[in-house]
CSV table of C-alpha atoms and ligand atoms in Angstrom, one decimal:
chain,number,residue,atom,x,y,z
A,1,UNK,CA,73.0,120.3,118.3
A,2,UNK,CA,76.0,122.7,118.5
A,3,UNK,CA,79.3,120.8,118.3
A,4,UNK,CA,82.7,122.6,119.2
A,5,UNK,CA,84.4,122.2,115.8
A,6,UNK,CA,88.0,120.9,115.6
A,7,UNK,CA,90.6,122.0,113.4
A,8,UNK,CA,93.5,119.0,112.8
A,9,UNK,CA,96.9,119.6,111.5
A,10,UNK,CA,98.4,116.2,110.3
A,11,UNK,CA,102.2,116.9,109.4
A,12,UNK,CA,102.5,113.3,108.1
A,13,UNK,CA,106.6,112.7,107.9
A,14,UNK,CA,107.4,116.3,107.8
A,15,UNK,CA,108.5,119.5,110.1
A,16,UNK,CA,110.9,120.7,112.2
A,17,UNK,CA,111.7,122.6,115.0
A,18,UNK,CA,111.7,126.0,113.7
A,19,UNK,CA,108.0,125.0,111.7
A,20,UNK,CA,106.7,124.6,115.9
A,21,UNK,CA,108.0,127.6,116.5
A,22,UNK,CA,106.2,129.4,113.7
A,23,UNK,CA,103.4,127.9,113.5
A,24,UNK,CA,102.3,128.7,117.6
A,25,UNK,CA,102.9,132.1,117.1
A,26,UNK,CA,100.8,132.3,114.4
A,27,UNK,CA,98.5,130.7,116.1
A,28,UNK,CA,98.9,132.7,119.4
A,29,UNK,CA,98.3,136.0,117.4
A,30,UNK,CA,94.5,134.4,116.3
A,31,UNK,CA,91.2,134.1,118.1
A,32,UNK,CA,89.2,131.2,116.3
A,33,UNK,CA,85.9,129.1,117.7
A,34,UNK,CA,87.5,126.1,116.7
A,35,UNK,CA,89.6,123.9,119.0
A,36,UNK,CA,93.0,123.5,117.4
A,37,UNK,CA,94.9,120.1,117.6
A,38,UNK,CA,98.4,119.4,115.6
A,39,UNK,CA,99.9,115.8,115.0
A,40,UNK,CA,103.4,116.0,113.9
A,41,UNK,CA,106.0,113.5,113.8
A,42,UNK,CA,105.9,111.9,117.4
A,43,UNK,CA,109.6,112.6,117.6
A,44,UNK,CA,108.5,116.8,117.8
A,45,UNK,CA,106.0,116.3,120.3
A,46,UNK,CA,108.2,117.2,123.3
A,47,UNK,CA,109.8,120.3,121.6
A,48,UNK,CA,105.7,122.0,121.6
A,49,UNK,CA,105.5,124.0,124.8
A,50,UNK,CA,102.9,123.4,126.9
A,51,UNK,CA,99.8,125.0,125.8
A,52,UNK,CA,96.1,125.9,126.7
A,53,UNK,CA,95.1,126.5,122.7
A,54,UNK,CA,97.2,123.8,120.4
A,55,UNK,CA,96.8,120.3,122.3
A,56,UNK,CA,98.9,117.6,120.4
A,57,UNK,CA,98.1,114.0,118.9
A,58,UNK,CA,100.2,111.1,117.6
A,59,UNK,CA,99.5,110.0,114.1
A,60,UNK,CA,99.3,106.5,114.9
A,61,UNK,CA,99.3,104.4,118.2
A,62,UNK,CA,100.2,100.5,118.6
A,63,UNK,CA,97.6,98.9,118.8
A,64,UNK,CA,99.7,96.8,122.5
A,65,UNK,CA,99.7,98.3,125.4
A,66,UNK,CA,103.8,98.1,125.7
A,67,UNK,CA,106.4,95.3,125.5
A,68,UNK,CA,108.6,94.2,122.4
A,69,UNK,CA,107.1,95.9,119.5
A,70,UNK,CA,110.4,97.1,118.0
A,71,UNK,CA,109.8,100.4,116.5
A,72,UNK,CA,106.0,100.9,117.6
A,73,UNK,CA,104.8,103.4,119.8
A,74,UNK,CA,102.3,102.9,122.9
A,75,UNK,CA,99.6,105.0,123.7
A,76,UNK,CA,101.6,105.4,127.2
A,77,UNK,CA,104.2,107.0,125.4
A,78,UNK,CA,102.4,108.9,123.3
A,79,UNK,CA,100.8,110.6,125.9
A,80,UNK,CA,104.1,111.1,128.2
A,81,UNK,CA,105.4,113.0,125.1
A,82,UNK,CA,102.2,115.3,125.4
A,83,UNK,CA,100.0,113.7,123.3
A,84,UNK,CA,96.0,114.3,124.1
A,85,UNK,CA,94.8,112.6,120.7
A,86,UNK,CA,95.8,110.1,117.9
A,87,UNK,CA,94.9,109.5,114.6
A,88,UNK,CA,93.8,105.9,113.6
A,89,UNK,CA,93.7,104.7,110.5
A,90,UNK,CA,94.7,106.8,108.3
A,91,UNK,CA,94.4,105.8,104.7
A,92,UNK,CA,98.2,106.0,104.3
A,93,UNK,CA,98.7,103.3,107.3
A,94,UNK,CA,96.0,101.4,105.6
A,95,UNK,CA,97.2,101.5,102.3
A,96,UNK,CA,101.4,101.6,102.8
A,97,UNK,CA,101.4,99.6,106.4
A,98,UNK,CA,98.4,96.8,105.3
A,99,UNK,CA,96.7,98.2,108.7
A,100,UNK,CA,93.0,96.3,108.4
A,101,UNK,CA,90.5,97.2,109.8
A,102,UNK,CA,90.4,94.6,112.8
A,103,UNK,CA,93.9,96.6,114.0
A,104,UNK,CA,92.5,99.2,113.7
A,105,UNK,CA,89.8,98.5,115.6
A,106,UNK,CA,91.7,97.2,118.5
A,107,UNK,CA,94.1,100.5,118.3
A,108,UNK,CA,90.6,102.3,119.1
A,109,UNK,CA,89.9,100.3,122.1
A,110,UNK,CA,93.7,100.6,123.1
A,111,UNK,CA,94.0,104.2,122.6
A,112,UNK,CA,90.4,105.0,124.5
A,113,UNK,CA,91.5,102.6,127.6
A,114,UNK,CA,94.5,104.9,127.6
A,115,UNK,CA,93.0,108.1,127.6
A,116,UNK,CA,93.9,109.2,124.4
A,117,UNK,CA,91.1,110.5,122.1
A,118,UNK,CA,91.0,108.8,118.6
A,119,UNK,CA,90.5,110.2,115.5
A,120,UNK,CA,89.4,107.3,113.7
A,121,UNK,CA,90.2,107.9,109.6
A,122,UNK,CA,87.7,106.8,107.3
A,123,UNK,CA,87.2,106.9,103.2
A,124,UNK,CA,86.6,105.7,100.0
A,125,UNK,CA,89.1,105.4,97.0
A,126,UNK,CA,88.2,106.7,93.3
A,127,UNK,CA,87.1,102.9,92.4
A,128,UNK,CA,85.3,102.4,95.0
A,129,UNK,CA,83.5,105.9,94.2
A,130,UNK,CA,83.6,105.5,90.8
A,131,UNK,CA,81.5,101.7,91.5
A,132,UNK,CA,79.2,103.8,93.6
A,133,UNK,CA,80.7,102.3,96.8
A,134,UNK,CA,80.9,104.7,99.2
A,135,UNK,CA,78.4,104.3,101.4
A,136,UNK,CA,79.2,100.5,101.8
A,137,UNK,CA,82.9,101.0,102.3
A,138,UNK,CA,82.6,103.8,105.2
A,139,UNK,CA,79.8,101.8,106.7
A,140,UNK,CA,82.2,98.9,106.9
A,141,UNK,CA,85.3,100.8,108.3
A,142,UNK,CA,83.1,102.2,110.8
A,143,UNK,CA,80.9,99.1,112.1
A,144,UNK,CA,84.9,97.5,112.6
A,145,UNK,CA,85.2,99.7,115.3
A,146,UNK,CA,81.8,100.3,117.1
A,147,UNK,CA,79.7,97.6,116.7
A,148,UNK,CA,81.2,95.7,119.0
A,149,UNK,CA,82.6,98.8,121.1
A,150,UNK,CA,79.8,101.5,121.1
A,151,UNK,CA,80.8,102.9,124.2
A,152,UNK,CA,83.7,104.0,122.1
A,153,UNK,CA,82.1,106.2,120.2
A,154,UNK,CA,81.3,109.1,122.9
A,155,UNK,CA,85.2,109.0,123.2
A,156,UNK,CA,85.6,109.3,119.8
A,157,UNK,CA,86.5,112.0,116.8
A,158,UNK,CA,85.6,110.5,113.0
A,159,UNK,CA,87.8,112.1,110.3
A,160,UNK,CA,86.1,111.2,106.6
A,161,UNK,CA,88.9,111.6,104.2
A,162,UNK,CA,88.0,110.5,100.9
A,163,UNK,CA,91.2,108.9,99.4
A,164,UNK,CA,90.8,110.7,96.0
A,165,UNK,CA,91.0,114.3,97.6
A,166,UNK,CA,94.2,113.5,99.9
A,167,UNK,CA,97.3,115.6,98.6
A,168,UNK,CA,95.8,115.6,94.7
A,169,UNK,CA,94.5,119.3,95.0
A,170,UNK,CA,91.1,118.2,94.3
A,171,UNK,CA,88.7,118.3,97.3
A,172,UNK,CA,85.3,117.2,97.6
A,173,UNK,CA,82.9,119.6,97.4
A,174,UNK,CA,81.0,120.9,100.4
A,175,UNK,CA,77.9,119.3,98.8
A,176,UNK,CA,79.5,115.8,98.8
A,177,UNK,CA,81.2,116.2,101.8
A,178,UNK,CA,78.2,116.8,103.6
A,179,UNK,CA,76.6,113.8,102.0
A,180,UNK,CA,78.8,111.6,103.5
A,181,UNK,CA,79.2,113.3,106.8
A,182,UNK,CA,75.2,112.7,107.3
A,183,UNK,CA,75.4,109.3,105.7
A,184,UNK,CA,78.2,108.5,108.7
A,185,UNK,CA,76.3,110.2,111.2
A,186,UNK,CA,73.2,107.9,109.9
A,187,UNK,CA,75.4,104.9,110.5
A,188,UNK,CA,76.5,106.2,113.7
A,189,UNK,CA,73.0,106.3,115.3
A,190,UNK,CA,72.8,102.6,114.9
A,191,UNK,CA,75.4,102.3,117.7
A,192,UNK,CA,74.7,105.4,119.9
A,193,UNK,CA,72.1,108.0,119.1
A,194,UNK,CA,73.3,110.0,121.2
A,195,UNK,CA,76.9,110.1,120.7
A,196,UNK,CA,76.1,110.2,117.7
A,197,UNK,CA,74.7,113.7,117.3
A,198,UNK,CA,77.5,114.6,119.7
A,199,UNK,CA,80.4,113.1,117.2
A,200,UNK,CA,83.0,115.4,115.7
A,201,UNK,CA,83.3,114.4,112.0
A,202,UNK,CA,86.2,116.5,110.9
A,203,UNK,CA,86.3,116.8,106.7
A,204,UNK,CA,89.8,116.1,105.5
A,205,UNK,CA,91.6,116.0,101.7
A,206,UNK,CA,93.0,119.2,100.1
A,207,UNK,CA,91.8,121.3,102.8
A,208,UNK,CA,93.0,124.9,101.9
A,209,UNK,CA,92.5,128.4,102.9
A,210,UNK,CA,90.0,128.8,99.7
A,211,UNK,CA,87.5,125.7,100.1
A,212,UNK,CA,87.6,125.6,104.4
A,213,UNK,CA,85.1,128.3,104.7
A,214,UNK,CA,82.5,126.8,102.0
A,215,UNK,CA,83.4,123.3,103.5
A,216,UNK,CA,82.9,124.4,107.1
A,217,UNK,CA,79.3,125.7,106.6
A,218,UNK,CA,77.6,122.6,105.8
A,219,UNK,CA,75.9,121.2,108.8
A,220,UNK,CA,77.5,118.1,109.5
A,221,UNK,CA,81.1,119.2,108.5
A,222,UNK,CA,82.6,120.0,112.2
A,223,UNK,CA,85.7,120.7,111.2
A,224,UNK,CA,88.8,119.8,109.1
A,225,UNK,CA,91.9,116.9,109.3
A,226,UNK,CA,95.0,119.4,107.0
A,227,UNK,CA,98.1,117.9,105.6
A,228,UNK,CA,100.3,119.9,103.4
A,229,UNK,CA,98.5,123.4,104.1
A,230,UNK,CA,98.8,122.7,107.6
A,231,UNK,CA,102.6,123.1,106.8
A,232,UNK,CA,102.2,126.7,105.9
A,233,UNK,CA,101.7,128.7,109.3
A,234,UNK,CA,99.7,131.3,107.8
A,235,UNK,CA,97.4,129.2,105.2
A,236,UNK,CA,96.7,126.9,108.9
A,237,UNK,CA,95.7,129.9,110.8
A,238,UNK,CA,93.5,131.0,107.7
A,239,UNK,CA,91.8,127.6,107.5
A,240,UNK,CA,91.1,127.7,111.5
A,241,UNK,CA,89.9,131.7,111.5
A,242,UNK,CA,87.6,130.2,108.4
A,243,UNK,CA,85.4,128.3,111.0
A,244,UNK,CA,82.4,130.2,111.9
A,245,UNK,CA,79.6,128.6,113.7
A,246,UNK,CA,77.6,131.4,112.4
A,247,UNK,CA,77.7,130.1,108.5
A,248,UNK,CA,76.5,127.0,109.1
A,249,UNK,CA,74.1,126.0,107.0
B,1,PGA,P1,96.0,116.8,102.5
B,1,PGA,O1,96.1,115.6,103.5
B,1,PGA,O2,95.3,117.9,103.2
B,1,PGA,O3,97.4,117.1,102.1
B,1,PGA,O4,95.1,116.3,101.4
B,1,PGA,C1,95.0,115.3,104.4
B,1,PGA,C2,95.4,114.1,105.2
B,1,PGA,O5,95.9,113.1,104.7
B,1,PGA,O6,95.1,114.0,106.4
């Protein structure tokens, strides 16, 4: 099953306009086989010009459709801002915003019934590694979501980003990366066999121009979710030129 891979810029709280600017004409000068797909701050989204190669994502969505949610932002307005995607659940919402994963759930069903595409963030911290947890933690965070909304998952991208290997350097190895990316697409079966072969996982946590291409040709690895290199125009374009359908394993 060939899957078009996905490259993911998250800029978290950073960038600015002249970081747009130079990263789309880095971006313009390359030709990868990956589709390309940058969530900055929501506030930038209108200052990206329209574009056939980079499309755009929010980095979190309310999980209410609109109304007096002082300070949250709807999928609505997300995508009137240019937004095709969003990232849910991102360990740093779970951990600094106490986002469960029931919310996060319904942000899923929210963002879907608005035509955004979700990129539903899921991983283990070092404890829970460490107690040989893994497994039973991504299995939770996933079965929040589609067991009771499979139809969701055709809809849907999975990002595994193991909580150890976000901004510490240290990434997981292809070898464990692939582990859990078949052990999600396992899980994933339960609730749609077919969308489940037809899932993107991305692979995301100290994603660099070095480890991308030995990362990107394990099987089940479809592509990557970047924070800080994403920040570096060049190191981004590296990581997306890395992708080659041909090295896969
Ligand atoms: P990192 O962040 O690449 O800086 O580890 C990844 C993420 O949090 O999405």
């Amino acid at each position: 099953m060939s899957r078009k891979a996905l490259i993911a810029a998250n800029w978290k709280m950073n960038g600015t306009k002249a970081l747009i600017e130079a990263v789309n004409n880095v971006l313009a000068e390359i030709d990868t086989e990956a589709e390309l797909l940058i969530c900055p701050p929501a506030t930038l989204l209108p200052f990206f010009p329209p574009s056939n190669k980079v499309a755009l994502g929010g980095q979190d969505v309310s999980a209410a459709v609109s109304g007096a949610y002082t300070g949250q932002l709807s999928a609505s307005l997300l995508k009137e801002a240019g937004a095709t995607y969003s990232l849910i659940g991102h360990s740093e919402r779970r951990q600094y915003q106490f986002e469960t994963d029931a919310l996060i759930a319904e942000k899923v069903v929210t963002a879907v019934t608005a035509g955004l595409t979700p990129v539903l963030c899921v991983g283990e911290t070092l404890q829970e590694r460490q107690q040989e947890k893994t497994q039973q933690v991504i299995a939770k965070q996933l079965a929040a979501v589609y067991a009771s909304h499979p139809e969701l998952l055709v809809k849907s991208v999975i990002a595994y980003e193991p909580i150890w290997a976000i901004g510490t350097g240290e990434s997981a190895t292809p070898e464990q990366a692939q582990e859990t990316h078949a052990f999600i697409r396992d899980v994933l079966q339960s609730y749609d066999n077919v969308a489940a072969q037809q899932v993107r996982i991305l692979y995301g946590g100290s994603v660099n121009a070095e480890n991308s291409a030995a990362l990107f040709t394990q099987p089940d690895i479809d592509g990557a979710l970047v924070g800080g290199a994403s920040l570096k125009p060049d190191e981004f374009a590296q990581i997306c030129l890395n992708y080659q359908t041909s090295a896969k394993e």
